[in-house]
Coordinates of C-alpha atoms in Angstrom, one line a residue:
M1 CA -29.7 -12.5 24.2
R2 CA -29.9 -16.1 23.3
D3 CA -29.7 -17.1 19.6
P4 CA -33.3 -17.3 18.4
N5 CA -32.2 -19.6 15.6
R6 CA -31.6 -22.3 18.2
I7 CA -35.4 -22.8 18.5
D8 CA -35.9 -24.3 15.0
R9 CA -32.7 -26.4 15.2
I10 CA -33.7 -27.9 18.6
I11 CA -37.3 -28.5 17.5
E12 CA -36.1 -30.3 14.4
L13 CA -33.8 -32.5 16.5
L14 CA -36.7 -33.2 18.9
R15 CA -38.9 -34.1 15.9
Q16 CA -36.3 -36.5 14.5
A17 CA -35.7 -38.1 17.9
W18 CA -39.4 -38.6 18.5
H19 CA -39.9 -40.2 15.1
R20 CA -37.0 -42.6 16.0
N21 CA -38.8 -43.5 19.2
P22 CA -42.5 -43.0 18.4
D23 CA -43.7 -45.1 21.4
W24 CA -42.0 -42.8 23.9
R25 CA -44.1 -40.1 25.6
L26 CA -42.9 -36.5 25.1
N27 CA -41.6 -36.2 28.7
Q28 CA -40.0 -39.6 28.4
L29 CA -38.1 -38.4 25.3
I30 CA -37.1 -35.1 27.0
I31 CA -35.9 -36.9 30.2
N32 CA -33.9 -39.4 28.2
A33 CA -32.3 -36.7 26.1
A34 CA -31.5 -34.7 29.2
D35 CA -29.8 -37.8 30.6
V36 CA -31.0 -37.0 34.1
P37 CA -30.6 -40.1 36.3
S38 CA -33.9 -41.3 37.9
R39 CA -32.0 -41.6 41.2
Y40 CA -29.1 -39.5 42.2
Y41 CA -27.4 -38.4 45.4
K42 CA -26.5 -35.0 46.7
P43 CA -24.3 -34.0 49.6
V44 CA -26.0 -33.2 52.8
G45 CA -24.0 -32.5 55.9
G46 CA -21.2 -35.0 56.0
G47 CA -22.9 -37.6 53.8
L48 CA -25.1 -38.2 50.8
R49 CA -28.8 -38.1 50.6
A50 CA -30.8 -39.9 47.9
V51 CA -33.0 -37.6 46.0
P52 CA -36.5 -39.0 45.2
E53 CA -37.0 -40.5 41.7
D54 CA -39.7 -37.8 40.9
D55 CA -37.2 -35.0 41.5
F56 CA -36.3 -34.0 37.9
G57 CA -35.6 -30.4 38.8
L58 CA -32.2 -30.7 37.2
I59 CA -33.8 -30.5 33.8
F60 CA -34.6 -26.9 34.4
Y61 CA -30.9 -26.0 34.5
I62 CA -29.8 -27.7 31.3
E63 CA -28.6 -25.1 28.8
D64 CA -30.0 -25.3 25.3
D65 CA -26.7 -26.0 23.7
I66 CA -26.2 -29.0 26.0
M67 CA -29.7 -30.3 25.1
E68 CA -29.1 -29.7 21.4
K69 CA -25.9 -31.9 21.6
R70 CA -27.8 -34.6 23.5
L71 CA -30.6 -34.6 20.9
K72 CA -28.0 -34.8 18.1
G73 CA -26.6 -37.9 19.9
M74 CA -30.0 -39.5 19.7
T75 CA -30.5 -38.7 16.0
G76 CA -27.1 -38.5 14.4
P77 CA -25.3 -41.2 12.4
H78 CA -23.7 -42.7 15.5
A79 CA -27.0 -42.9 17.4
G80 CA -28.0 -46.3 18.6
P81 CA -31.0 -48.2 17.0
P82 CA -34.5 -46.8 17.7
A83 CA -36.1 -47.9 20.9
Q84 CA -37.7 -51.4 20.7
K85 CA -41.3 -51.9 21.3

């Protein structure tokens, strides 16, 4: 079973990150935290095929501990400045 205490920790990090970047939409914040490229390539046959920009299915597979680390990177003392308007 996954640690139920992770929920409050991650929600708090999400709250902090969103307050740092209040002009971002929720999904924009989540995609930025997930660090999923808007365009990536995957192997097909002997070459690479571009995956469309709207294919963010990779977010589904990110484990909570990874997302928690990425959100900490957006909110911690070494985080960059808040997003500019």
